mmCIF file with all atom_site columns, C-alpha atoms in Angstrom:
data_model
loop_
_atom_site.group_PDB
_atom_site.id
_atom_site.type_symbol
_atom_site.label_atom_id
_atom_site.label_alt_id
_atom_site.label_comp_id
_atom_site.label_asym_id
_atom_site.label_entity_id
_atom_site.label_seq_id
_atom_site.pdbx_PDB_ins_code
_atom_site.Cartn_x
_atom_site.Cartn_y
_atom_site.Cartn_z
_atom_site.occupancy
_atom_site.B_iso_or_equiv
_atom_site.pdbx_formal_charge
_atom_site.auth_seq_id
_atom_site.auth_comp_id
_atom_site.auth_asym_id
_atom_site.auth_atom_id
_atom_site.pdbx_PDB_model_num
ATOM 1   C CA . MET A 1 1   ? 0.000   0.000  0.000   1.00 0.00 ? 27  MET A CA 1
ATOM 2   C CA . THR A 1 2   ? 1.386   3.374  -1.000  1.00 0.00 ? 28  THR A CA 1
ATOM 3   C CA . ASP A 1 3   ? 1.958   5.921  1.745   1.00 0.00 ? 29  ASP A CA 1
ATOM 4   C CA . ILE A 1 4   ? 0.027   9.047  0.663   1.00 0.00 ? 30  ILE A CA 1
ATOM 5   C CA . SER A 1 5   ? 2.170   11.330 2.805   1.00 0.00 ? 31  SER A CA 1
ATOM 6   C CA . PHE A 1 6   ? 5.274   9.952  1.100   1.00 0.00 ? 32  PHE A CA 1
ATOM 7   C CA . VAL A 1 7   ? 3.749   10.592 -2.335  1.00 0.00 ? 33  VAL A CA 1
ATOM 8   C CA . ARG A 1 8   ? 2.859   14.157 -1.390  1.00 0.00 ? 34  ARG A CA 1
ATOM 9   C CA . GLU A 1 9   ? 6.301   14.796 0.055   1.00 0.00 ? 35  GLU A CA 1
ATOM 10  C CA . THR A 1 10  ? 7.951   13.303 -3.021  1.00 0.00 ? 36  THR A CA 1
ATOM 11  C CA . GLY A 1 11  ? 5.751   15.435 -5.269  1.00 0.00 ? 37  GLY A CA 1
ATOM 12  C CA . ASN A 1 12  ? 6.626   18.588 -3.349  1.00 0.00 ? 38  ASN A CA 1
ATOM 13  C CA . VAL A 1 13  ? 10.320  17.777 -3.574  1.00 0.00 ? 39  VAL A CA 1
ATOM 14  C CA . GLY A 1 14  ? 9.944   17.150 -7.307  1.00 0.00 ? 40  GLY A CA 1
ATOM 15  C CA . ASN A 1 15  ? 8.149   20.459 -7.861  1.00 0.00 ? 41  ASN A CA 1
ATOM 16  C CA . GLU A 1 16  ? 10.769  22.303 -5.834  1.00 0.00 ? 42  GLU A CA 1
ATOM 17  C CA . PHE A 1 17  ? 13.530  20.616 -7.835  1.00 0.00 ? 43  PHE A CA 1
ATOM 18  C CA . ARG A 1 18  ? 11.891  21.565 -11.149 1.00 0.00 ? 44  ARG A CA 1
ATOM 19  C CA . THR A 1 19  ? 11.417  25.155 -9.967  1.00 0.00 ? 45  THR A CA 1
ATOM 20  C CA . LYS A 1 20  ? 15.069  25.428 -8.956  1.00 0.00 ? 46  LYS A CA 1
ATOM 21  C CA . ALA A 1 21  ? 16.121  23.827 -12.244 1.00 0.00 ? 47  ALA A CA 1
ATOM 22  C CA . LEU A 1 22  ? 14.108  26.380 -14.238 1.00 0.00 ? 48  LEU A CA 1
ATOM 23  C CA . GLN A 1 23  ? 15.551  29.218 -12.164 1.00 0.00 ? 49  GLN A CA 1
ATOM 24  C CA . GLY A 1 24  ? 19.041  27.863 -12.699 1.00 0.00 ? 50  GLY A CA 1
ATOM 25  C CA . ARG A 1 25  ? 18.449  27.596 -16.430 1.00 0.00 ? 51  ARG A CA 1
ATOM 26  C CA . ALA A 1 26  ? 17.179  31.180 -16.511 1.00 0.00 ? 52  ALA A CA 1
ATOM 27  C CA . LYS A 1 27  ? 20.301  32.329 -14.683 1.00 0.00 ? 53  LYS A CA 1
ATOM 28  C CA . VAL A 1 28  ? 22.526  30.551 -17.212 1.00 0.00 ? 54  VAL A CA 1
ATOM 29  C CA . GLN A 1 29  ? 20.887  31.661 -20.466 1.00 0.00 ? 55  GLN A CA 1
ATOM 30  C CA . GLY A 1 30  ? 19.370  34.872 -19.065 1.00 0.00 ? 56  GLY A CA 1
ATOM 31  C CA . PHE A 1 31  ? 15.701  33.995 -19.556 1.00 0.00 ? 57  PHE A CA 1
ATOM 32  C CA . ARG A 1 32  ? 13.241  31.121 -19.739 1.00 0.00 ? 58  ARG A CA 1
ATOM 33  C CA . ILE A 1 33  ? 10.128  30.428 -21.803 1.00 0.00 ? 59  ILE A CA 1
ATOM 34  C CA . GLU A 1 34  ? 6.863   29.264 -20.257 1.00 0.00 ? 60  GLU A CA 1
ATOM 35  C CA . ASP A 1 35  ? 4.409   27.711 -22.710 1.00 0.00 ? 61  ASP A CA 1
ATOM 36  C CA . THR A 1 36  ? 0.700   28.436 -22.201 1.00 0.00 ? 62  THR A CA 1
ATOM 37  C CA . PHE A 1 37  ? -2.504  27.460 -23.997 1.00 0.00 ? 63  PHE A CA 1
ATOM 38  C CA . TRP A 1 38  ? -2.594  30.879 -25.698 1.00 0.00 ? 64  TRP A CA 1
ATOM 39  C CA . GLY A 1 39  ? 1.106   31.238 -26.513 1.00 0.00 ? 65  GLY A CA 1
ATOM 40  C CA . TYR A 1 40  ? 4.155   31.658 -24.287 1.00 0.00 ? 66  TYR A CA 1
ATOM 41  C CA . ILE A 1 41  ? 5.745   33.942 -21.708 1.00 0.00 ? 67  ILE A CA 1
ATOM 42  C CA . ALA A 1 42  ? 9.345   35.161 -21.745 1.00 0.00 ? 68  ALA A CA 1
ATOM 43  C CA . HIS A 1 43  ? 10.584  35.433 -18.162 1.00 0.00 ? 69  HIS A CA 1
ATOM 44  C CA . GLY A 1 44  ? 13.815  37.182 -17.219 1.00 0.00 ? 70  GLY A CA 1
ATOM 45  C CA . ASP A 1 45  ? 16.366  35.815 -14.773 1.00 0.00 ? 71  ASP A CA 1
ATOM 46  C CA . GLY A 1 46  ? 14.254  37.021 -11.835 1.00 0.00 ? 72  GLY A CA 1
ATOM 47  C CA . SER A 1 47  ? 16.295  40.139 -11.125 1.00 0.00 ? 73  SER A CA 1
ATOM 48  C CA . HIS A 1 48  ? 14.360  43.180 -9.956  1.00 0.00 ? 74  HIS A CA 1
ATOM 49  C CA . ASN A 1 49  ? 14.467  46.633 -11.475 1.00 0.00 ? 75  ASN A CA 1
ATOM 50  C CA . LEU A 1 50  ? 16.128  48.794 -8.797  1.00 0.00 ? 76  LEU A CA 1
ATOM 51  C CA . VAL A 1 51  ? 14.385  51.971 -9.963  1.00 0.00 ? 77  VAL A CA 1
ATOM 52  C CA . MET A 1 52  ? 11.013  50.210 -9.843  1.00 0.00 ? 78  MET A CA 1
ATOM 53  C CA . VAL A 1 53  ? 11.744  48.808 -6.374  1.00 0.00 ? 79  VAL A CA 1
ATOM 54  C CA . ILE A 1 54  ? 12.569  52.276 -5.009  1.00 0.00 ? 80  ILE A CA 1
ATOM 55  C CA . ALA A 1 55  ? 9.550   53.850 -6.730  1.00 0.00 ? 81  ALA A CA 1
ATOM 56  C CA . GLN A 1 56  ? 7.188   51.225 -5.326  1.00 0.00 ? 82  GLN A CA 1
ATOM 57  C CA . LEU A 1 57  ? 8.671   51.519 -1.837  1.00 0.00 ? 83  LEU A CA 1
ATOM 58  C CA . LEU A 1 58  ? 8.107   55.281 -1.882  1.00 0.00 ? 84  LEU A CA 1
ATOM 59  C CA . ALA A 1 59  ? 4.601   54.734 -3.268  1.00 0.00 ? 85  ALA A CA 1
ATOM 60  C CA . MET A 1 60  ? 3.783   52.287 -0.471  1.00 0.00 ? 86  MET A CA 1
ATOM 61  C CA . LEU A 1 61  ? 4.999   54.678 2.239   1.00 0.00 ? 87  LEU A CA 1
ATOM 62  C CA . THR A 1 62  ? 3.193   57.658 0.703   1.00 0.00 ? 88  THR A CA 1
ATOM 63  C CA . GLY A 1 63  ? 0.017   55.645 0.172   1.00 0.00 ? 89  GLY A CA 1
ATOM 64  C CA . ALA A 1 64  ? 0.027   54.428 3.774   1.00 0.00 ? 90  ALA A CA 1
ATOM 65  C CA . PHE A 1 65  ? 0.526   58.027 4.935   1.00 0.00 ? 91  PHE A CA 1
ATOM 66  C CA . TYR A 1 66  ? -2.446  59.246 2.873   1.00 0.00 ? 92  TYR A CA 1
ATOM 67  C CA . LEU A 1 67  ? -4.680  56.466 4.202   1.00 0.00 ? 93  LEU A CA 1
ATOM 68  C CA . ALA A 1 68  ? -3.687  57.247 7.782   1.00 0.00 ? 94  ALA A CA 1
ATOM 69  C CA . LEU A 1 69  ? -4.250  60.949 7.123   1.00 0.00 ? 95  LEU A CA 1
ATOM 70  C CA . SER A 1 70  ? -7.746  60.285 5.774   1.00 0.00 ? 96  SER A CA 1
ATOM 71  C CA . ILE A 1 71  ? -8.634  58.424 8.976   1.00 0.00 ? 97  ILE A CA 1
ATOM 72  C CA . ALA A 1 72  ? -7.182  61.208 11.120  1.00 0.00 ? 98  ALA A CA 1
ATOM 73  C CA . ILE A 1 73  ? -9.111  63.921 9.256   1.00 0.00 ? 99  ILE A CA 1
ATOM 74  C CA . PHE A 1 74  ? -12.396 62.013 9.399   1.00 0.00 ? 100 PHE A CA 1
ATOM 75  C CA . SER A 1 75  ? -12.084 61.498 13.147  1.00 0.00 ? 101 SER A CA 1
ATOM 76  C CA . MET A 1 76  ? -11.282 65.128 14.086  1.00 0.00 ? 102 MET A CA 1
ATOM 77  C CA . PRO A 1 77  ? -13.621 65.838 17.031  1.00 0.00 ? 103 PRO A CA 1
ATOM 78  C CA . GLU A 1 78  ? -13.578 69.626 16.660  1.00 0.00 ? 104 GLU A CA 1
ATOM 79  C CA . LEU A 1 79  ? -15.277 69.331 13.255  1.00 0.00 ? 105 LEU A CA 1
ATOM 80  C CA . ALA A 1 80  ? -17.933 66.823 14.317  1.00 0.00 ? 106 ALA A CA 1
ATOM 81  C CA . LEU A 1 81  ? -20.704 69.357 14.953  1.00 0.00 ? 107 LEU A CA 1
ATOM 82  C CA . ASP A 1 82  ? -19.787 71.886 12.290  1.00 0.00 ? 108 ASP A CA 1
ATOM 83  C CA . GLN A 1 83  ? -21.743 71.278 9.049   1.00 0.00 ? 109 GLN A CA 1
ATOM 84  C CA . TYR A 1 84  ? -19.130 73.007 6.915   1.00 0.00 ? 110 TYR A CA 1
ATOM 85  C CA . GLY A 1 85  ? -16.379 71.155 8.731   1.00 0.00 ? 111 GLY A CA 1
ATOM 86  C CA . MET A 1 86  ? -18.098 67.807 8.187   1.00 0.00 ? 112 MET A CA 1
ATOM 87  C CA . ALA A 1 87  ? -18.397 68.427 4.429   1.00 0.00 ? 113 ALA A CA 1
ATOM 88  C CA . TRP A 1 88  ? -14.753 69.479 4.188   1.00 0.00 ? 114 TRP A CA 1
ATOM 89  C CA . ARG A 1 89  ? -13.670 66.514 6.277   1.00 0.00 ? 115 ARG A CA 1
ATOM 90  C CA . ALA A 1 90  ? -15.614 64.013 4.179   1.00 0.00 ? 116 ALA A CA 1
ATOM 91  C CA . GLY A 1 91  ? -14.304 65.457 0.901   1.00 0.00 ? 117 GLY A CA 1
ATOM 92  C CA . ALA A 1 92  ? -10.686 65.509 2.064   1.00 0.00 ? 118 ALA A CA 1
ATOM 93  C CA . SER A 1 93  ? -10.955 61.961 3.410   1.00 0.00 ? 119 SER A CA 1
ATOM 94  C CA . VAL A 1 94  ? -12.296 60.648 0.100   1.00 0.00 ? 120 VAL A CA 1
ATOM 95  C CA . VAL A 1 95  ? -9.496  62.344 -1.854  1.00 0.00 ? 121 VAL A CA 1
ATOM 96  C CA . PHE A 1 96  ? -6.797  60.942 0.420   1.00 0.00 ? 122 PHE A CA 1
ATOM 97  C CA . VAL A 1 97  ? -8.350  57.458 0.351   1.00 0.00 ? 123 VAL A CA 1
ATOM 98  C CA . ILE A 1 98  ? -8.331  57.481 -3.463  1.00 0.00 ? 124 ILE A CA 1
ATOM 99  C CA . LEU A 1 99  ? -4.733  58.718 -3.616  1.00 0.00 ? 125 LEU A CA 1
ATOM 100 C CA . GLY A 1 100 ? -3.577  56.310 -0.924  1.00 0.00 ? 126 GLY A CA 1
ATOM 101 C CA . GLY A 1 101 ? -5.378  53.359 -2.494  1.00 0.00 ? 127 GLY A CA 1
ATOM 102 C CA . TYR A 1 102 ? -3.891  54.060 -5.914  1.00 0.00 ? 128 TYR A CA 1
ATOM 103 C CA . LEU A 1 103 ? -0.355  54.352 -4.521  1.00 0.00 ? 129 LEU A CA 1
ATOM 104 C CA . VAL A 1 104 ? -0.716  51.128 -2.524  1.00 0.00 ? 130 VAL A CA 1
ATOM 105 C CA . TRP A 1 105 ? -2.027  49.380 -5.659  1.00 0.00 ? 131 TRP A CA 1
ATOM 106 C CA . PHE A 1 106 ? 0.921   50.730 -7.666  1.00 0.00 ? 132 PHE A CA 1
ATOM 107 C CA . ALA A 1 107 ? 3.329   49.456 -5.014  1.00 0.00 ? 133 ALA A CA 1
ATOM 108 C CA . SER A 1 108 ? 1.842   45.946 -5.168  1.00 0.00 ? 134 SER A CA 1
ATOM 109 C CA . ARG A 1 109 ? 2.078   45.486 -8.955  1.00 0.00 ? 135 ARG A CA 1
ATOM 110 C CA . GLY A 1 110 ? 5.470   43.787 -8.837  1.00 0.00 ? 136 GLY A CA 1
ATOM 111 C CA . THR A 1 111 ? 8.959   44.642 -10.034 1.00 0.00 ? 137 THR A CA 1
ATOM 112 C CA . VAL A 1 112 ? 9.699   41.820 -12.490 1.00 0.00 ? 138 VAL A CA 1
ATOM 113 C CA . THR A 1 113 ? 8.852   42.452 -16.145 1.00 0.00 ? 139 THR A CA 1
ATOM 114 C CA . GLU A 1 114 ? 7.746   39.648 -18.460 1.00 0.00 ? 140 GLU A CA 1
ATOM 115 C CA . ILE A 1 115 ? 6.657   39.482 -22.085 1.00 0.00 ? 141 ILE A CA 1
ATOM 116 C CA . HIS A 1 116 ? 3.511   37.627 -23.206 1.00 0.00 ? 142 HIS A CA 1
ATOM 117 C CA . VAL A 1 117 ? 3.345   36.455 -26.814 1.00 0.00 ? 143 VAL A CA 1
ATOM 118 C CA . ASP A 1 118 ? -0.363  35.739 -27.279 1.00 0.00 ? 144 ASP A CA 1
ATOM 119 C CA . ILE A 1 119 ? -0.939  33.784 -30.488 1.00 0.00 ? 145 ILE A CA 1
ATOM 120 C CA . GLN A 1 120 ? -4.704  33.536 -29.968 1.00 0.00 ? 146 GLN A CA 1
ATOM 121 C CA . LYS A 1 121 ? -5.221  37.299 -29.662 1.00 0.00 ? 147 LYS A CA 1
ATOM 122 C CA . GLY A 1 122 ? -2.397  38.139 -32.057 1.00 0.00 ? 148 GLY A CA 1
ATOM 123 C CA . GLU A 1 123 ? -0.578  40.484 -29.698 1.00 0.00 ? 149 GLU A CA 1
ATOM 124 C CA . VAL A 1 124 ? 2.524   40.956 -27.568 1.00 0.00 ? 150 VAL A CA 1
ATOM 125 C CA . ARG A 1 125 ? 2.041   42.241 -24.018 1.00 0.00 ? 151 ARG A CA 1
ATOM 126 C CA . ARG A 1 126 ? 4.567   43.773 -21.639 1.00 0.00 ? 152 ARG A CA 1
ATOM 127 C CA . ALA A 1 127 ? 3.507   43.045 -18.074 1.00 0.00 ? 153 ALA A CA 1
ATOM 128 C CA . LEU A 1 128 ? 4.556   43.150 -14.432 1.00 0.00 ? 154 LEU A CA 1
ATOM 129 C CA . ARG A 1 129 ? 4.023   40.116 -12.197 1.00 0.00 ? 155 ARG A CA 1
ATOM 130 C CA . SER A 1 130 ? 3.510   40.521 -8.461  1.00 0.00 ? 156 SER A CA 1
ATOM 131 C CA . ARG A 1 131 ? 4.625   38.062 -5.793  1.00 0.00 ? 157 ARG A CA 1
ATOM 132 C CA . ALA A 1 132 ? 1.036   36.819 -5.584  1.00 0.00 ? 158 ALA A CA 1
ATOM 133 C CA . GLY A 1 133 ? 1.141   35.898 -9.281  1.00 0.00 ? 159 GLY A CA 1
ATOM 134 C CA . ARG A 1 134 ? -1.109  38.706 -10.513 1.00 0.00 ? 160 ARG A CA 1
ATOM 135 C CA . THR A 1 135 ? -0.087  40.484 -13.705 1.00 0.00 ? 161 THR A CA 1
ATOM 136 C CA . THR A 1 136 ? -0.500  44.121 -14.697 1.00 0.00 ? 162 THR A CA 1
ATOM 137 C CA . VAL A 1 137 ? -0.317  44.859 -18.425 1.00 0.00 ? 163 VAL A CA 1
ATOM 138 C CA . LEU A 1 138 ? 1.891   47.847 -19.223 1.00 0.00 ? 164 LEU A CA 1
ATOM 139 C CA . GLY A 1 139 ? 1.518   47.803 -23.011 1.00 0.00 ? 165 GLY A CA 1
ATOM 140 C CA . ARG A 1 140 ? 0.039   45.881 -25.950 1.00 0.00 ? 166 ARG A CA 1
ATOM 141 C CA . TYR A 1 141 ? 1.388   45.500 -29.480 1.00 0.00 ? 167 TYR A CA 1
ATOM 142 C CA . GLY A 1 142 ? -0.377  43.685 -32.303 1.00 0.00 ? 168 GLY A CA 1
ATOM 143 C CA . LEU A 1 143 ? 1.667   41.013 -34.073 1.00 0.00 ? 169 LEU A CA 1
ATOM 144 C CA . ASP A 1 144 ? 0.819   42.730 -37.351 1.00 0.00 ? 170 ASP A CA 1
ATOM 145 C CA . SER A 1 145 ? 2.528   45.900 -36.058 1.00 0.00 ? 171 SER A CA 1
ATOM 146 C CA . ILE A 1 146 ? 5.895   44.195 -35.520 1.00 0.00 ? 172 ILE A CA 1
ATOM 147 C CA . GLY A 1 147 ? 8.345   45.379 -38.172 1.00 0.00 ? 173 GLY A CA 1
ATOM 148 C CA . GLY A 1 148 ? 11.196  43.024 -37.308 1.00 0.00 ? 174 GLY A CA 1
ATOM 149 C CA . VAL A 1 149 ? 12.916  40.849 -34.703 1.00 0.00 ? 175 VAL A CA 1
ATOM 150 C CA . PHE A 1 150 ? 16.603  41.438 -33.939 1.00 0.00 ? 176 PHE A CA 1
ATOM 151 C CA . VAL A 1 151 ? 19.346  40.088 -31.691 1.00 0.00 ? 177 VAL A CA 1
ATOM 152 C CA . VAL A 1 152 ? 21.453  43.029 -30.521 1.00 0.00 ? 178 VAL A CA 1
ATOM 153 C CA . ARG A 1 153 ? 24.814  42.100 -29.004 1.00 0.00 ? 179 ARG A CA 1
ATOM 154 C CA . SER A 1 154 ? 25.924  43.977 -25.918 1.00 0.00 ? 180 SER A CA 1
ATOM 155 C CA . LYS A 1 155 ? 28.973  46.207 -26.224 1.00 0.00 ? 181 LYS A CA 1
ATOM 156 C CA . GLN A 1 156 ? 29.547  46.252 -22.464 1.00 0.00 ? 182 GLN A CA 1
ATOM 157 C CA . LYS A 1 157 ? 29.141  42.552 -21.614 1.00 0.00 ? 183 LYS A CA 1
ATOM 158 C CA . GLU A 1 158 ? 30.820  39.971 -23.819 1.00 0.00 ? 184 GLU A CA 1
ATOM 159 C CA . GLY A 1 159 ? 28.657  36.973 -24.643 1.00 0.00 ? 185 GLY A CA 1
ATOM 160 C CA . LYS A 1 160 ? 25.444  38.827 -23.803 1.00 0.00 ? 186 LYS A CA 1
ATOM 161 C CA . ALA A 1 161 ? 22.752  40.167 -26.102 1.00 0.00 ? 187 ALA A CA 1
ATOM 162 C CA . SER A 1 162 ? 19.168  41.404 -26.208 1.00 0.00 ? 188 SER A CA 1
ATOM 163 C CA . LEU A 1 163 ? 16.253  40.259 -28.346 1.00 0.00 ? 189 LEU A CA 1
ATOM 164 C CA . VAL A 1 164 ? 14.129  43.215 -29.439 1.00 0.00 ? 190 VAL A CA 1
ATOM 165 C CA . LEU A 1 165 ? 11.019  43.759 -31.523 1.00 0.00 ? 191 LEU A CA 1
ATOM 166 C CA . ARG A 1 166 ? 10.781  46.821 -33.734 1.00 0.00 ? 192 ARG A CA 1
ATOM 167 C CA . TYR A 1 167 ? 7.449   48.619 -33.869 1.00 0.00 ? 193 TYR A CA 1
ATOM 168 C CA . ARG A 1 168 ? 6.499   48.895 -37.550 1.00 0.00 ? 194 ARG A CA 1
ATOM 169 C CA . ASN A 1 169 ? 9.310   50.755 -39.369 1.00 0.00 ? 195 ASN A CA 1
ATOM 170 C CA . THR A 1 170 ? 10.038  53.182 -36.546 1.00 0.00 ? 196 THR A CA 1
ATOM 171 C CA . ALA A 1 171 ? 12.926  53.456 -34.095 1.00 0.00 ? 197 ALA A CA 1
ATOM 172 C CA . LYS A 1 172 ? 10.666  52.294 -31.248 1.00 0.00 ? 198 LYS A CA 1
ATOM 173 C CA . THR A 1 173 ? 11.653  48.865 -29.919 1.00 0.00 ? 199 THR A CA 1
ATOM 174 C CA . LEU A 1 174 ? 10.477  46.442 -27.247 1.00 0.00 ? 200 LEU A CA 1
ATOM 175 C CA . GLU A 1 175 ? 13.009  44.267 -25.463 1.00 0.00 ? 201 GLU A CA 1
ATOM 176 C CA . ILE A 1 176 ? 11.834  40.671 -25.192 1.00 0.00 ? 202 ILE A CA 1
ATOM 177 C CA . ALA A 1 177 ? 14.715  39.052 -23.316 1.00 0.00 ? 203 ALA A CA 1
ATOM 178 C CA . ARG A 1 178 ? 18.394  39.257 -22.439 1.00 0.00 ? 204 ARG A CA 1
ATOM 179 C CA . GLY A 1 179 ? 20.840  36.405 -22.440 1.00 0.00 ? 205 GLY A CA 1
ATOM 180 C CA . ARG A 1 180 ? 23.193  34.348 -24.536 1.00 0.00 ? 206 ARG A CA 1
ATOM 181 C CA . PRO A 1 181 ? 23.062  35.039 -28.277 1.00 0.00 ? 207 PRO A CA 1
ATOM 182 C CA . ALA A 1 182 ? 22.553  31.367 -29.197 1.00 0.00 ? 208 ALA A CA 1
ATOM 183 C CA . ALA A 1 183 ? 19.534  31.020 -26.889 1.00 0.00 ? 209 ALA A CA 1
ATOM 184 C CA . LEU A 1 184 ? 18.099  34.312 -28.099 1.00 0.00 ? 210 LEU A CA 1
ATOM 185 C CA . GLN A 1 185 ? 18.496  33.207 -31.710 1.00 0.00 ? 211 GLN A CA 1
ATOM 186 C CA . ARG A 1 186 ? 16.236  30.208 -31.049 1.00 0.00 ? 212 ARG A CA 1
ATOM 187 C CA . LEU A 1 187 ? 13.614  32.469 -29.497 1.00 0.00 ? 213 LEU A CA 1
ATOM 188 C CA . LYS A 1 188 ? 13.989  34.888 -32.419 1.00 0.00 ? 214 LYS A CA 1
ATOM 189 C CA . ASP A 1 189 ? 13.291  32.064 -34.880 1.00 0.00 ? 215 ASP A CA 1
ATOM 190 C CA . ARG A 1 190 ? 10.210  31.025 -32.921 1.00 0.00 ? 216 ARG A CA 1
ATOM 191 C CA . ILE A 1 191 ? 8.780   34.545 -32.820 1.00 0.00 ? 217 ILE A CA 1
ATOM 192 C CA . GLY A 1 192 ? 9.601   34.966 -36.510 1.00 0.00 ? 218 GLY A CA 1
ATOM 193 C CA . ARG A 1 193 ? 7.582   31.849 -37.363 1.00 0.00 ? 219 ARG A CA 1
ATOM 194 C CA . ASP A 1 194 ? 4.667   33.125 -35.283 1.00 0.00 ? 220 ASP A CA 1
ATOM 195 C CA . LEU A 1 195 ? 4.750   36.457 -37.105 1.00 0.00 ? 221 LEU A CA 1
ATOM 196 C CA . ILE A 1 196 ? 4.649   34.690 -40.466 1.00 0.00 ? 222 ILE A CA 1
ATOM 197 C CA . LEU A 1 197 ? 1.722   32.491 -39.374 1.00 0.00 ? 223 LEU A CA 1
ATOM 198 C CA . SER A 1 198 ? -0.093  35.561 -38.033 1.00 0.00 ? 224 SER A CA 1
ATOM 199 C CA . GLU A 1 199 ? 0.291   37.344 -41.372 1.00 0.00 ? 225 GLU A CA 1
ATOM 200 C CA . GLN A 1 200 ? -0.977  34.275 -43.221 1.00 0.00 ? 226 GLN A CA 1
ATOM 201 C CA . ASN A 1 201 ? -4.040  34.030 -40.957 1.00 0.00 ? 227 ASN A CA 1
ATOM 202 C CA . VAL A 1 202 ? -4.822  37.716 -41.519 1.00 0.00 ? 228 VAL A CA 1
ATOM 203 C CA . SER A 1 203 ? -4.554  37.347 -45.298 1.00 0.00 ? 229 SER A CA 1
ATOM 204 C CA . ILE A 1 204 ? -6.751  34.230 -45.276 1.00 0.00 ? 230 ILE A CA 1
ATOM 205 C CA . GLY A 1 205 ? -9.317  35.918 -43.013 1.00 0.00 ? 231 GLY A CA 1
#
């Protein structure tokens, strides 16, 4: 008879091992690809954007201050019996609650950027993922608006490169991933095939 607790423990160990293996692979090649039913996600090596971390920390502190201030204003006893004071207090509290709530939401969006290549919807999305697994979309680009896919080698770090998409025929680009040129070339070929298939589907439709 199989011990269920042993199976669960073995499964947890296996999942932890696979997670660490994927993280290790991302560290080596600079990124990893997660396949989904609608396409795939390009994850970075898990490093956080320092500027984003500082901005979200400041937003969290400021948001908490505004929320505390709204409570303090609403509970001011000297304005409790004054009709004008009550209206001013209620209005100020609502404003500070909205500002504080928005800043706290901004601070909880996450600091790790990922790229979603959605074949079903025919678009590329740049998103932030929070620690809870929720994503916030920062931008959307239709596959038919992609003018090219390029591997740009780094001049500062030898053996490193970036995979970028060019928006139409403009100078605007979107970085998909960073890592080793050989690994990026494989991802470039995959995205290139998806762009070709997307164009064929549009022409057929």
